[in-house]
Amino acid sequence: MNADDSNILARGRVATRLPAQDLDRARRFYADQLGLEPVDERPGGLLYRCGDTEFALFKSTGASPGTFTQMGWAVDDLEIVVSELKQRGVMFEEVDAPGFRTNGGIAEIEGNYASKGARGERAAWFRDSEGNLLGIGEPVV
């Protein structure tokens, strides 16, 4: 028996939910800036699929604090993805803090989860039209 067999949640799939005060504005941002179209929708919600994962935007009267990464993508070539998204009008966060600095929107982060077999990660962050802070990461092997 492996560890996942004894935990009901470990056998489930994780799906992110992001708030949107203006769902039409969010739909346009995700289509125009990120090139993503919903695969399904319901009143007050849009469902997106990326690879074998999904996330939903839902109509919310509350605003996202945008003070932490709410969702992230793992990519094979961060520079290409960042470059393409910049061409689509995505504005990347610039950070200059002790031990953490971005250059051209990309940060070099020491350490990584041992199970990923990497020694670090390169990462970039941007905000969607609703203030949600989204990240993109590439393992450094």
XYZ file of C-alpha atoms in Angstrom:
141
model
C 0.000 0.000 0.000
C 1.406 3.418 -0.875
C 0.677 6.579 1.103
C -1.967 7.741 -1.369
C -4.101 4.604 -0.856
C -4.968 5.577 2.713
C -5.927 9.197 2.043
C -9.148 10.023 0.237
C -7.990 13.546 -0.713
C -4.646 12.316 -2.067
C -6.605 10.267 -4.629
C -8.550 13.349 -5.743
C -7.569 16.054 -8.206
C -6.859 19.618 -7.165
C -8.706 22.376 -8.997
C -7.990 26.054 -8.391
C -10.790 28.616 -8.022
C -10.002 32.279 -8.702
C -12.368 35.164 -7.903
C -13.423 37.638 -10.575
C -15.388 40.793 -9.851
C -16.036 41.213 -13.590
C -16.276 37.833 -15.324
C -16.502 39.330 -18.839
C -13.349 41.378 -18.261
C -11.594 38.279 -16.877
C -12.694 36.181 -19.882
C -11.183 38.794 -22.229
C -7.912 38.889 -20.259
C -7.528 35.117 -20.243
C -8.330 34.941 -23.974
C -6.400 37.974 -25.233
C -3.381 37.979 -22.906
C -3.019 34.279 -22.049
C -4.569 32.644 -25.126
C -6.931 30.536 -22.998
C -10.602 29.868 -23.739
C -13.042 28.279 -21.286
C -13.919 24.642 -21.971
C -17.198 25.006 -20.103
C -19.234 27.679 -18.384
C -22.160 28.155 -16.082
C -23.862 31.257 -14.758
C -21.187 33.013 -12.724
C -18.322 30.689 -13.659
C -15.819 29.794 -16.381
C -13.875 26.508 -16.443
C -10.425 26.253 -18.070
C -8.163 23.247 -18.696
C -4.376 23.325 -18.922
C -2.826 19.911 -19.456
C -4.605 17.487 -17.137
C -5.535 20.164 -14.585
C -8.309 22.690 -14.467
C -9.120 25.997 -12.858
C -12.251 28.074 -12.651
C -12.960 31.778 -12.522
C -16.045 32.577 -10.489
C -18.062 35.773 -10.109
C -17.273 37.227 -6.700
C -18.129 40.436 -4.931
C -14.882 40.148 -2.951
C -11.533 41.258 -4.335
C -8.408 39.136 -4.422
C -5.680 40.464 -2.120
C -3.044 39.585 -4.735
C -0.427 39.377 -1.984
C 0.572 35.765 -2.671
C 0.716 33.396 -5.637
C -2.764 31.976 -6.089
C -2.052 29.674 -9.034
C 0.986 28.719 -11.051
C 2.033 26.940 -14.215
C 5.102 24.709 -14.579
C 6.734 25.216 -17.982
C 9.744 23.834 -19.840
C 11.151 27.170 -21.074
C 10.317 30.144 -18.880
C 12.025 32.747 -21.088
C 9.972 31.764 -24.149
C 6.705 31.802 -22.173
C 7.482 35.166 -20.550
C 8.482 36.634 -23.911
C 5.288 35.436 -25.603
C 3.096 36.709 -22.779
C 4.848 40.101 -22.798
C 4.078 40.326 -26.526
C 0.413 39.755 -25.628
C 0.540 42.650 -23.150
C 1.095 40.796 -19.861
C 2.986 42.933 -17.330
C 5.327 40.960 -15.062
C 6.040 41.869 -11.453
C 9.467 43.252 -10.588
C 10.744 42.476 -7.095
C 13.827 43.852 -5.377
C 14.021 42.479 -1.848
C 16.913 41.055 0.205
C 17.665 37.599 -1.170
C 15.011 37.852 -3.865
C 15.292 39.919 -7.017
C 13.787 39.699 -10.484
C 15.625 40.654 -13.651
C 13.352 41.270 -16.634
C 10.505 39.812 -14.585
C 12.332 36.523 -13.873
C 13.719 35.432 -10.500
C 16.314 32.757 -9.773
C 15.201 30.811 -6.686
C 17.584 28.546 -4.804
C 16.360 25.150 -3.679
C 13.407 23.144 -4.888
C 11.322 20.220 -3.760
C 13.576 17.150 -3.677
C 10.930 15.050 -5.442
C 11.206 17.303 -8.508
C 14.875 16.422 -8.984
C 15.929 20.042 -9.467
C 18.362 22.277 -7.608
C 16.292 25.426 -8.006
C 13.639 27.197 -9.986
C 13.283 30.182 -12.263
C 9.977 31.976 -11.806
C 7.917 34.960 -12.907
C 4.670 36.500 -11.650
C 1.900 38.621 -13.113
C -1.584 39.749 -12.155
C -4.715 38.968 -14.080
C -7.417 41.553 -14.748
C -8.967 40.800 -11.336
C -5.813 41.255 -9.251
C -5.073 37.537 -8.808
C -1.315 36.933 -8.588
C -0.312 34.127 -10.963
C 3.083 32.476 -11.321
C 5.069 30.573 -13.898
C 7.980 28.356 -12.930
C 10.700 26.296 -14.583
C 12.801 23.791 -12.604
C 16.566 24.283 -12.786
C 18.278 20.902 -12.998
